[in-house]
Tab-separated table of C-alpha atoms in Angstrom:
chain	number	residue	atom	x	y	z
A	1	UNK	CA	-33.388	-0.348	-29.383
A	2	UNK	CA	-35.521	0.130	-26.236
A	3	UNK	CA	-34.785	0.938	-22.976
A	4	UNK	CA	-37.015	-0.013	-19.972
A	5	UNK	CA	-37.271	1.277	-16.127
A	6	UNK	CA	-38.118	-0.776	-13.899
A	7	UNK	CA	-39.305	-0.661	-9.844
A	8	UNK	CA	-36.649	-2.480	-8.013
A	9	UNK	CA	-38.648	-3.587	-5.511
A	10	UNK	CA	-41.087	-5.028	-6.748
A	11	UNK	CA	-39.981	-5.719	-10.533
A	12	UNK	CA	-42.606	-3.956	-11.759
A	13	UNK	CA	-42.360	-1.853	-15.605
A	14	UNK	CA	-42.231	1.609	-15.003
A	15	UNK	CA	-41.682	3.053	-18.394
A	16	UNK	CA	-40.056	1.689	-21.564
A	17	UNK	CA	-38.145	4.649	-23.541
A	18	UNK	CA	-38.039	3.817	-27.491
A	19	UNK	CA	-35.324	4.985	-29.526
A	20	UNK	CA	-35.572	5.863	-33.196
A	21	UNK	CA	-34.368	2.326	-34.975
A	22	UNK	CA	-34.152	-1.164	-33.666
A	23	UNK	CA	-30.436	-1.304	-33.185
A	24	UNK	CA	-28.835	-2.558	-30.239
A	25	UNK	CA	-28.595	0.197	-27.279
A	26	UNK	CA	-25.156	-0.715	-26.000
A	27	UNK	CA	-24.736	1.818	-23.051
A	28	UNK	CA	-27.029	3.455	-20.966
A	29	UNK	CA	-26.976	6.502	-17.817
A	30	UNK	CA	-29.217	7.934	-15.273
A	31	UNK	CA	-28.172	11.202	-14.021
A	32	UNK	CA	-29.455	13.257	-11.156
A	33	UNK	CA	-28.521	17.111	-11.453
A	34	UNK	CA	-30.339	19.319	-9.119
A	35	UNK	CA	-34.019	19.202	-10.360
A	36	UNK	CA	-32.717	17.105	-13.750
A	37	UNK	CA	-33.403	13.692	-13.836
A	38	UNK	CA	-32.146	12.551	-17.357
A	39	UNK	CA	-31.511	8.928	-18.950
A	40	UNK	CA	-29.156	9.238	-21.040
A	41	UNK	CA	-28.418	6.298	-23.800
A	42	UNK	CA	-25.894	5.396	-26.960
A	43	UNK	CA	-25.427	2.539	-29.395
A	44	UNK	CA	-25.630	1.212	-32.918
A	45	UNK	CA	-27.333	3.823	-34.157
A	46	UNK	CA	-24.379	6.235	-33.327
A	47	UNK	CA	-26.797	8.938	-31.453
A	48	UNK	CA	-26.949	9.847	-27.785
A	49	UNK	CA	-31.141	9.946	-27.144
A	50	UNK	CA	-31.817	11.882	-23.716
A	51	UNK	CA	-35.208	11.197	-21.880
A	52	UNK	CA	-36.387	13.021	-18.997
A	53	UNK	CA	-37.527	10.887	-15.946
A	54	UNK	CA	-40.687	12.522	-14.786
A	55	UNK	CA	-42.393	11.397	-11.466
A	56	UNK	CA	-45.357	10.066	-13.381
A	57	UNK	CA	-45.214	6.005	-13.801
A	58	UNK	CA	-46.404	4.533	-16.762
A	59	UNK	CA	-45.430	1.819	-19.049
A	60	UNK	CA	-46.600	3.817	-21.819
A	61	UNK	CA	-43.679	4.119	-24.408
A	62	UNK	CA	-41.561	7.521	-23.846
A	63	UNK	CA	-40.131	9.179	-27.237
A	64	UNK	CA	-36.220	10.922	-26.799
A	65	UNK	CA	-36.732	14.358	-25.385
A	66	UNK	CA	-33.315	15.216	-27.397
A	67	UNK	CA	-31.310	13.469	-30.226
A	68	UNK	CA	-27.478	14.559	-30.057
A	69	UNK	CA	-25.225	13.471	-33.767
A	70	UNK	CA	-21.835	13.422	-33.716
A	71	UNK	CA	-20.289	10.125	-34.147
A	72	UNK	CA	-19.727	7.794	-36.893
A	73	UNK	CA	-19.347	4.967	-35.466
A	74	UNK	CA	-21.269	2.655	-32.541
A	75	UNK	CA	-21.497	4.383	-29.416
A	76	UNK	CA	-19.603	2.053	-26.748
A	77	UNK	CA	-19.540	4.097	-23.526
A	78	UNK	CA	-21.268	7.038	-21.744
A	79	UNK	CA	-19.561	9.312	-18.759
A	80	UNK	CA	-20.999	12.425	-16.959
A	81	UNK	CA	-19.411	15.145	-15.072
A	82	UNK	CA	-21.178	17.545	-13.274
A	83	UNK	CA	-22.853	20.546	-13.685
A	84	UNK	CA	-23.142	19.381	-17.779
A	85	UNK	CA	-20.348	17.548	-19.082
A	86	UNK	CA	-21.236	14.076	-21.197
A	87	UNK	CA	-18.823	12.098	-22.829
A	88	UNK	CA	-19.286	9.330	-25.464
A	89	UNK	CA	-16.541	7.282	-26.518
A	90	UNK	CA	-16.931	5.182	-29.799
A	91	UNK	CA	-16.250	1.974	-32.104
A	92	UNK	CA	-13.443	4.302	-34.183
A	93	UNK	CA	-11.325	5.138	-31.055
A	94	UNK	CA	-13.127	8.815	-31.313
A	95	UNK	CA	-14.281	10.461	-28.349
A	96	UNK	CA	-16.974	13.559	-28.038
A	97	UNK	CA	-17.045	15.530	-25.433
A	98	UNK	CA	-20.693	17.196	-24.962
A	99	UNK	CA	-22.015	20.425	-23.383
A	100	UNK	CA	-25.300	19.014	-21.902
A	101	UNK	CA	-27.138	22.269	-21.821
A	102	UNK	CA	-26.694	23.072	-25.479
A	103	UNK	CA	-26.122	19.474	-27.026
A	104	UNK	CA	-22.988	21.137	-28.790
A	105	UNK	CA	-19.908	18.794	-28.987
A	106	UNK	CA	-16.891	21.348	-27.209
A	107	UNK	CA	-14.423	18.705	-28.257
A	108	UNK	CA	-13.551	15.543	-30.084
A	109	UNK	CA	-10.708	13.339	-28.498
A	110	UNK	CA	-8.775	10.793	-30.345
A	111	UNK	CA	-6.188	8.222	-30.035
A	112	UNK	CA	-2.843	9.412	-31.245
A	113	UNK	CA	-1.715	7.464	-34.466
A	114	UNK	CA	-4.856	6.538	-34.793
A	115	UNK	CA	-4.864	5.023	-38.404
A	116	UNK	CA	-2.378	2.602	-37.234
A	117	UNK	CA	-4.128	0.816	-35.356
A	118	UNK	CA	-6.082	-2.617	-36.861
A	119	UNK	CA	-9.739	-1.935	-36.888
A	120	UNK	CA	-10.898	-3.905	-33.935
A	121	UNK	CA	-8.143	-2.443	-31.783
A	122	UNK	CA	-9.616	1.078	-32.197
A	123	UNK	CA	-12.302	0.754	-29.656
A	124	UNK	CA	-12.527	3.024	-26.738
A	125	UNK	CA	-14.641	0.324	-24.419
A	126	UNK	CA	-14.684	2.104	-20.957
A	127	UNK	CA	-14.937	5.935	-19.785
A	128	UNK	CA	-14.929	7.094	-16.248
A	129	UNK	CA	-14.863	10.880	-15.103
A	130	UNK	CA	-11.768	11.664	-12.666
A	131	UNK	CA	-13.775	14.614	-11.244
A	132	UNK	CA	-11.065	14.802	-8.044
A	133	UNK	CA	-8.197	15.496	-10.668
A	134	UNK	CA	-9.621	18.735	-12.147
A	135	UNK	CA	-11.655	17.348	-15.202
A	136	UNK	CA	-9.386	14.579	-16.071
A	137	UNK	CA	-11.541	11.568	-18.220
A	138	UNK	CA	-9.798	8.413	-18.538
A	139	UNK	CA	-10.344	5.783	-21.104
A	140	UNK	CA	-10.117	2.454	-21.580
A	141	UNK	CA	-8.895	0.672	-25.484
A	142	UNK	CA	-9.043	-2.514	-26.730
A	143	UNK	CA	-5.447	-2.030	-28.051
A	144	UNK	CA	-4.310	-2.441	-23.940
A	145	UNK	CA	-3.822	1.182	-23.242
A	146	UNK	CA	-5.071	3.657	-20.157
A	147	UNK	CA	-5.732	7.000	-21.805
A	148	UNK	CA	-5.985	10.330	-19.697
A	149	UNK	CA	-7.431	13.197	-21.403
A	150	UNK	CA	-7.550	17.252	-20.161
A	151	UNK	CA	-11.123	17.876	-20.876
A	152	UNK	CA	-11.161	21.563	-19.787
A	153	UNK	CA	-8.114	21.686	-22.400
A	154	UNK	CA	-9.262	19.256	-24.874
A	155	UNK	CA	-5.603	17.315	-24.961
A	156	UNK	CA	-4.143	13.952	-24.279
A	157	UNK	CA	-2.432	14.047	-20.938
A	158	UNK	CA	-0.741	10.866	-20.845
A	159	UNK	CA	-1.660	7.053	-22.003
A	160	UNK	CA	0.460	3.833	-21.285
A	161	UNK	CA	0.340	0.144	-21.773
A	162	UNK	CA	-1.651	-1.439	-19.153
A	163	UNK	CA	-0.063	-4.857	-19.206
A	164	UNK	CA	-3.289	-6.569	-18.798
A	165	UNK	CA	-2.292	-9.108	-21.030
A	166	UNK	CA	-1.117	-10.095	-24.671
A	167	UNK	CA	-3.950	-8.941	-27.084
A	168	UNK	CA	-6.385	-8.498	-24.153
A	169	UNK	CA	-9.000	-5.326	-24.275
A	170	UNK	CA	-9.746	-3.347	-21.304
A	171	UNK	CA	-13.575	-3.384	-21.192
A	172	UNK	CA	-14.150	-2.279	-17.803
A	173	UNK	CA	-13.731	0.720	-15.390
A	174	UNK	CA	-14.367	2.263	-12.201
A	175	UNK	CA	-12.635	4.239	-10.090
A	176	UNK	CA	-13.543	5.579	-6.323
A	177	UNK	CA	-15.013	8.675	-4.288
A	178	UNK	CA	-11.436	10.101	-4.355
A	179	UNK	CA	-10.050	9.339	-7.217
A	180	UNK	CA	-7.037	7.574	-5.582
A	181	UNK	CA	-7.456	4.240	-7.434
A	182	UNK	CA	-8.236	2.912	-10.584
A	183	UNK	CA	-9.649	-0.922	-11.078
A	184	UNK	CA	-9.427	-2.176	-14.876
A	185	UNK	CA	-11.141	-5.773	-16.105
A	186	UNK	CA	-10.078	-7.099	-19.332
A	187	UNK	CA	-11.367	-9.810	-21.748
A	188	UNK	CA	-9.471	-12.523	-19.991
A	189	UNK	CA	-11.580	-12.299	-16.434
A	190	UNK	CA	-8.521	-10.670	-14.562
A	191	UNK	CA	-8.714	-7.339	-12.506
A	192	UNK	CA	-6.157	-4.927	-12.099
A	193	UNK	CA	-5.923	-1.937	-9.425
A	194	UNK	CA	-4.134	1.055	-10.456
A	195	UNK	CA	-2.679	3.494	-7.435
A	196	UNK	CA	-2.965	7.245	-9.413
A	197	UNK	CA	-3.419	9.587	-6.465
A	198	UNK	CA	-0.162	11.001	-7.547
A	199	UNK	CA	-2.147	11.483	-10.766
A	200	UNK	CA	-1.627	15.212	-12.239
A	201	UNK	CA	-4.154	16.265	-14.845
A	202	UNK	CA	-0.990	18.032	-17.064
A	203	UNK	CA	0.022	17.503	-20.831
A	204	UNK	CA	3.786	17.372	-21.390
A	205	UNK	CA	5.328	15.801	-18.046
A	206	UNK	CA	6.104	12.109	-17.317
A	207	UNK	CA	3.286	10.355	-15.140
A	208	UNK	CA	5.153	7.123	-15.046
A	209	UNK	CA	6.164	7.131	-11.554
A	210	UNK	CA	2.216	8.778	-11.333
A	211	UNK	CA	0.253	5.265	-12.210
A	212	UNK	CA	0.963	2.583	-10.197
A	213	UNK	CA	-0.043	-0.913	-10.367
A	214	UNK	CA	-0.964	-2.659	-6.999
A	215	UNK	CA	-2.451	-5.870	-7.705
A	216	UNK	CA	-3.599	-8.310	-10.465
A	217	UNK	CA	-5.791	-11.329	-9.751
A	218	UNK	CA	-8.264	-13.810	-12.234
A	219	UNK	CA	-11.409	-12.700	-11.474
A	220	UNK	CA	-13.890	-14.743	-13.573
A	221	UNK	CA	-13.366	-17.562	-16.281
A	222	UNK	CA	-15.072	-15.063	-19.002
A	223	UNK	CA	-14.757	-11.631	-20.031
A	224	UNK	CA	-15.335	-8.738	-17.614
A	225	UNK	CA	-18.999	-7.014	-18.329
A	226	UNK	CA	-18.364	-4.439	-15.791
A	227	UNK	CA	-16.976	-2.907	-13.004
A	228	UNK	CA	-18.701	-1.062	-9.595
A	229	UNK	CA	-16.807	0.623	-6.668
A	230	UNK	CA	-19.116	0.439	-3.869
A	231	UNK	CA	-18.546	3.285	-1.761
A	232	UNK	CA	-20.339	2.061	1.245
A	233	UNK	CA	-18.985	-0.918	1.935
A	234	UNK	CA	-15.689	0.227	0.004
A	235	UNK	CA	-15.691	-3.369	-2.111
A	236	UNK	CA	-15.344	-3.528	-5.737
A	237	UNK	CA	-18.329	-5.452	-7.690
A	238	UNK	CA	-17.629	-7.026	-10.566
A	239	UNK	CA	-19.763	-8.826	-13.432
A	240	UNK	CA	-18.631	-11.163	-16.163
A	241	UNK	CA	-19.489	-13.128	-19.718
A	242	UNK	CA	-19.535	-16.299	-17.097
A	243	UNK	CA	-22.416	-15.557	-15.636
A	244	UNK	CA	-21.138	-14.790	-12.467
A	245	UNK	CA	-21.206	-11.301	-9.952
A	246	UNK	CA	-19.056	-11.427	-7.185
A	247	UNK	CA	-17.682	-8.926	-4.652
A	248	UNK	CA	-14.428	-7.892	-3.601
A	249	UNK	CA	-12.043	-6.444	-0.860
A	250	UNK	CA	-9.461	-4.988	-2.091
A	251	UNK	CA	-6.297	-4.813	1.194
A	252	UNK	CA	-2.763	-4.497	0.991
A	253	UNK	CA	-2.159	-8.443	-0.821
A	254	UNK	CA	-4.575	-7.662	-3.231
A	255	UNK	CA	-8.162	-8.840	-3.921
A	256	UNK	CA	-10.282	-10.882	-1.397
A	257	UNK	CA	-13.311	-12.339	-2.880
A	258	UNK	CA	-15.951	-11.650	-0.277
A	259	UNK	CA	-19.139	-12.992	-1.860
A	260	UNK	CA	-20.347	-14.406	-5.253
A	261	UNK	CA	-24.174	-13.439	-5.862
A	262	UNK	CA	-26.677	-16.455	-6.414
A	263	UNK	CA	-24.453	-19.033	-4.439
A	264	UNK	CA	-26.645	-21.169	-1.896
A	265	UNK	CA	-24.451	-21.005	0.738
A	266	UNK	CA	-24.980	-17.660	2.764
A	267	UNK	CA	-22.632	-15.074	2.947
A	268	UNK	CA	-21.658	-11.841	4.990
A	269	UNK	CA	-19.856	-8.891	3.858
A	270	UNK	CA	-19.597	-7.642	7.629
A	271	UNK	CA	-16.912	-10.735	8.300
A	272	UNK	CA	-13.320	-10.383	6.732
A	273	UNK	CA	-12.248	-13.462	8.299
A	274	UNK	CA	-14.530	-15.361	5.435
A	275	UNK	CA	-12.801	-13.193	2.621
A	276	UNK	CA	-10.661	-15.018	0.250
A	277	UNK	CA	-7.744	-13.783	-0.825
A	278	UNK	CA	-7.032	-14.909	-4.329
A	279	UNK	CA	-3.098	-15.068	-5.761
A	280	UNK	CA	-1.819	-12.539	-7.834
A	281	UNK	CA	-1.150	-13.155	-11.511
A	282	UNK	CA	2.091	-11.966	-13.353
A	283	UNK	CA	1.690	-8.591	-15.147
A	284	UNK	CA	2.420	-9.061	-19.216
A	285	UNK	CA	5.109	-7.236	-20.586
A	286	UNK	CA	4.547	-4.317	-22.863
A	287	UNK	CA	4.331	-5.345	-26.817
A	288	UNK	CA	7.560	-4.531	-29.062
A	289	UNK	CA	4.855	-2.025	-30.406
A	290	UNK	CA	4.521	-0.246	-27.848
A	291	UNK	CA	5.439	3.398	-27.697
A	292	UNK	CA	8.365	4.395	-25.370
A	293	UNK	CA	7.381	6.703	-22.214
A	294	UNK	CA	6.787	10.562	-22.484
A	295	UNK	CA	10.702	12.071	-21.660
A	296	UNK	CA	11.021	12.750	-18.099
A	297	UNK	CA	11.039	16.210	-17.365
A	298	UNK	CA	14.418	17.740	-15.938
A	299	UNK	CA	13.884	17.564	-12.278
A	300	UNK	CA	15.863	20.076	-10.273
A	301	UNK	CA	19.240	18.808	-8.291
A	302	UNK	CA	18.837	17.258	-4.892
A	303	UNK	CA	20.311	19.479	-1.978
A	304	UNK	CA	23.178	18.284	-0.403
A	305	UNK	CA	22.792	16.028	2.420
A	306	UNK	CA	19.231	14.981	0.890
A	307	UNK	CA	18.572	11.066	1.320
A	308	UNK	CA	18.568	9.614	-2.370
A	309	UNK	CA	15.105	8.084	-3.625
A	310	UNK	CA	14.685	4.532	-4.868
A	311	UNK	CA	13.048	3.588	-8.359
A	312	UNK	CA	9.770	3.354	-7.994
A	313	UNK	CA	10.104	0.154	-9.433
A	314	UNK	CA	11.970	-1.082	-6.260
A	315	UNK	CA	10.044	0.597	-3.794
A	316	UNK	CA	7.264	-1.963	-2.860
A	317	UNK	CA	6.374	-1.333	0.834
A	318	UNK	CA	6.842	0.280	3.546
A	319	UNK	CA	9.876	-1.243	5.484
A	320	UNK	CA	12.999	-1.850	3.900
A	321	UNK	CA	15.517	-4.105	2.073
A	322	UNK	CA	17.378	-4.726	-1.116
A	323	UNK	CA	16.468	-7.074	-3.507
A	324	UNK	CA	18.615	-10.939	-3.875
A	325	UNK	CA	19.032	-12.232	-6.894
A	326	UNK	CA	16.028	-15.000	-6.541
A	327	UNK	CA	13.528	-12.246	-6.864
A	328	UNK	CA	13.105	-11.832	-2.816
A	329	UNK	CA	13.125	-8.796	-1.037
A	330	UNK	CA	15.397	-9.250	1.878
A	331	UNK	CA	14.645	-6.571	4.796
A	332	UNK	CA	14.446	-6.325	8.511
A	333	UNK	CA	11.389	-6.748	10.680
A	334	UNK	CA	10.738	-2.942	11.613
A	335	UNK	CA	10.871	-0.761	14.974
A	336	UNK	CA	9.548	-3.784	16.623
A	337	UNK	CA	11.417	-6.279	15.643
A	338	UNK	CA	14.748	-5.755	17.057
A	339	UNK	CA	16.924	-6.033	13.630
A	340	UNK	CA	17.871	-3.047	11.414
A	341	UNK	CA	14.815	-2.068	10.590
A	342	UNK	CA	16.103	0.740	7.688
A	343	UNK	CA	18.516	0.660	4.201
A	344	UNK	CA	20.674	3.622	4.061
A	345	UNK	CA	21.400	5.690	1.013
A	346	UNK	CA	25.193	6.499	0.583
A	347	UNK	CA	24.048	9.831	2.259
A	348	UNK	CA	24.693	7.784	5.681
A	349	UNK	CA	28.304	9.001	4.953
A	350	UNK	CA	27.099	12.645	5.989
A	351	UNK	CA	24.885	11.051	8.958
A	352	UNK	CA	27.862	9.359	11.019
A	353	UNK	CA	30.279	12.346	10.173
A	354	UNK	CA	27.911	14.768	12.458
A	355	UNK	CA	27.324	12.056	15.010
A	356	UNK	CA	30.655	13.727	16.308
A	357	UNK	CA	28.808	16.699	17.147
A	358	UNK	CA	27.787	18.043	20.384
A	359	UNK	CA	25.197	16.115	21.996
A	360	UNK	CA	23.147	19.562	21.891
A	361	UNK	CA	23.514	19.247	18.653
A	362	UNK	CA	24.761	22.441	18.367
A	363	UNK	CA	27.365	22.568	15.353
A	364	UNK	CA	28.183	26.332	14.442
A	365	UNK	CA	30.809	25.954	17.353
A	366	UNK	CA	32.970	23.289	15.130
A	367	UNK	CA	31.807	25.365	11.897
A	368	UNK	CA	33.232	28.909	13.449
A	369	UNK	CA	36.398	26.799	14.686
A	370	UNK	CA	37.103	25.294	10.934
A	371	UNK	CA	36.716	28.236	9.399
A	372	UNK	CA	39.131	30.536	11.924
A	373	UNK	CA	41.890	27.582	11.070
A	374	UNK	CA	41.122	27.502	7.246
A	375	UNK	CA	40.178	31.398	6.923
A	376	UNK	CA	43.526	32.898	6.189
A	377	UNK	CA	43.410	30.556	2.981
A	378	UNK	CA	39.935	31.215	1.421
A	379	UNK	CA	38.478	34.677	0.533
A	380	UNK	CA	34.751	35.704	1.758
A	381	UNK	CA	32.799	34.024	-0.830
A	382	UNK	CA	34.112	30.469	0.125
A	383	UNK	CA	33.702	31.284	3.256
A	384	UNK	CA	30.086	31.593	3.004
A	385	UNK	CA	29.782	28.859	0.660
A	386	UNK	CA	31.238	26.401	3.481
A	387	UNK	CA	28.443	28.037	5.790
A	388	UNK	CA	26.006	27.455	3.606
A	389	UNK	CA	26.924	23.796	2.799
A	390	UNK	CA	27.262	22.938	6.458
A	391	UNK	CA	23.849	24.434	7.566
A	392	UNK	CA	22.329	22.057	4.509
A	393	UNK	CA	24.277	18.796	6.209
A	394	UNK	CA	23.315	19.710	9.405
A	395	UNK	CA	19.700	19.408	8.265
A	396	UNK	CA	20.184	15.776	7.571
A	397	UNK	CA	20.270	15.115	11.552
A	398	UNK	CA	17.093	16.012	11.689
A	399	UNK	CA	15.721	14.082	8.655
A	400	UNK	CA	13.898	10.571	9.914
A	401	UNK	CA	15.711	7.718	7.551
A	402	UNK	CA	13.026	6.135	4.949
A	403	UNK	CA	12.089	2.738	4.999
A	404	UNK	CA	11.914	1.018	1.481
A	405	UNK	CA	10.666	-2.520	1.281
A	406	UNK	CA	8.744	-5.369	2.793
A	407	UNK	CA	9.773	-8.948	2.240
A	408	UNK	CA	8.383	-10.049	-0.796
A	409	UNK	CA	8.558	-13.389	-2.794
A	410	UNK	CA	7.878	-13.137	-6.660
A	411	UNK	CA	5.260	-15.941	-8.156
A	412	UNK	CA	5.817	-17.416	-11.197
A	413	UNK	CA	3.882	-16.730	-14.431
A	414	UNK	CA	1.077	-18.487	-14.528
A	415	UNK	CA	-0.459	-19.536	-17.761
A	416	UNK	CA	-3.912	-17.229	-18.601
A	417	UNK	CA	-6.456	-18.939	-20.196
A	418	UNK	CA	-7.044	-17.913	-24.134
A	419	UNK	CA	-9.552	-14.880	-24.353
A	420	UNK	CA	-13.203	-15.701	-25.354
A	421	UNK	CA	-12.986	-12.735	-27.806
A	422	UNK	CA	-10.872	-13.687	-30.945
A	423	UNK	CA	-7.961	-11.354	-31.897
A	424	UNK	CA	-9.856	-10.526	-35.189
A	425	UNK	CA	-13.268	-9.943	-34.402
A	426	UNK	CA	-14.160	-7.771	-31.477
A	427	UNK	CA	-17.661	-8.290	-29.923
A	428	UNK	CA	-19.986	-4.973	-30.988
């Protein structure tokens, strides 16, 4: 039940802060706002104690400067948004949302079908602040799932099955400056990085083709304490039940592992020719449980002429290809490689049918002539509808084709070790 500050430096015991029982303190948070420095803390004893950091330094013991109830459960995880908003997620899935200024809760947030879920599958292990996407928090369960909530609104925006793996918890979260990615550790050691800069912080419309997932990799041999994006050196640090921290690139095959803390062999963060990239595991499939996506909302038709887009699913790179039926991406080799560097929708049609245009690429001259031969048998208003319908196609000269796919090769499944947390008892 205590909480201690120490000098980093030089290790020395700056102040201890003593909560109200002895129960285990299970998260803690400094945060710097303006002239505020506050350390803010939550565990067993299901209250959120706030301290003030003053510049004396003392070891003397420090009572809470503020004692916030609310939840009735343990307090797992703390989040901050500036100017005031705290957020404390908890044991029962629930999840208060707290106006720092007056210690008022402005709302409670909970899992949907809540009192379905087992007991130790409730847990909301992980919050992180999405401060880029207008307010959005996201949470992380033990029941698998990425939660995005609306906390100007109050509402669920979206959640899906993170297909970490089968009965694996999410217990770790961080995200970067820009809100752009996501990286998730689970109970198994593995990491997973999350593409949401498509992200839109909206109840009621599909974000499916919004969350992305880039790459999956085994981390550690134990469970994943935490998660750090390291702005600075824009690496991902990551802690674990194994006793282990090590640091990570993340690049465009996935994670690197640059260093690993405590090893006697030296190590240099400044040389990405030492990095080691580690394979990619097989995502798990989503449980039969598993609640089907939101409805996609009605999108509006495609104009004509427009080049047709490619499941997201299929669209892996940024050349192009179509997939064989081994699981390989067959494409070409790009502007500089001297094959066909581009797949073409069935749009191409429309493409090589104005090739026969003037080289000035001016095209009213064969519109005016078509329509003098065909006028006598149309009346005005399909006239203009045949303008309008060539001056769309004609648009599609213009358009540069998009590349799809690079070439890639599928791995096999490869067998995850079994969790160190049992499926019946969740570690508090």
């Amino acid at each position: 039940g205590t909480v201690r500050m120490w000098n980093f430096s030089n290790g020395q015991c700056l102040k201890e802060l003593r909560s109200d029982t002895d129960l285990e303190v299970s998260s803690v948070m400094f945060i710097l706002e303006g002239q505020n420095k506050l350390i803010v803390a939550g565990g067993w004893n299901r209250k959120v104690l706030v301290w003030r950091d003053d510049t004396g330094s003392s070891a003397a013991a420090v009572e809470p400067e503020r004692r916030m109830a609310g939840h009735n459960e343990d307090i797992i995880s703390i989040a901050f948004s500036s100017p005031n908003l705290l957020a404390t997620s908890g044991y029962d899935g629930k999840v208060l949302v707290w106006n720092m200024d007056s210690g008022v809760v402005k709302f409670t947030l909970a899992i949907p079908d809540l009192h379905k879920l087992d007991v130790d599958q409730r847990a909301i292990w992980q919050l992180a602040f999405l401060d880029r996407r207008s307010q959005a928090l996201c949470g992380t369960g033990a029941d698998g799932y990425l939660r995005f909530w609306n906390v100007k609104e109050g509402v669920l925006v979206w959640e899906q099955y993170a297909n970490h793996g089968s009965d694996q918890s999410i217990v770790a979260l961080s995200t970067d400056p820009t809100n752009s990615f996501l990286y998730t550790g689970d109970t198994a050691g593995c990491i997973k990085v999350w593409d949401i800069h498509l992200f839109v912080n909206v109840a009621g419309i599909d974000q499916s083709f919004n969350i992305i997932e880039l790459h999956y990799w085994r981390a550690h041999d134990g469970c994943i304490a935490s998660l750090d994006y390291i702005d600075r050196h824009d690496m991902v640090l990551s802690a674990s039940a194994d006793g282990r921290v090590k640091m990570w690139a993340i690049g465009a095959d996935g994670g690197a592992l640059a260093a690993v803390f405590g090893e006697s062999s030296a190590w240099s963060i400044t040389q990405p020719s030492t990095f080691r990239l580690v394979k990619n595991e097989a995502s798990a499939p989503a449980p039969a449980s598993a609640p089907a996506p939101a409805p996609a909302m009605a999108s509006p038709p495609a104009a004509a002429g427009a080049v047709a887009a490619a499941p997201v699913d299929a669209v892996v790179g940024s050349s192009s290809g179509e997939m064989t039926a081994e699981g390989e991406a067959v494409v070409g080799t790009g502007p500089a490689g001297g094959t066909d560097p581009y797949t073409y929708s069935d749009d191409d049609a429309v493409s090589e049918e104005l090739e026969d245009d003037d080289d000035d690429g001016d095209t009213s001259r064969h519109t005016r002539e078509e329509l003098e031969d065909r006028g006598a048998g149309h009346n005005t208003k399909e006239l203009i509808s045949q303008i309008l319908n060539r001056s769309n196609r004609d648009q599609v000269r213009k358009t540069q084709q998009v590349p799809t796919m690079h070439r890639l090769r599928l791995h096999p499944v490869i067998p995850v070790a079994a969790s160190p947390r049992s499926h019946s008892s969740t570690p508090r």
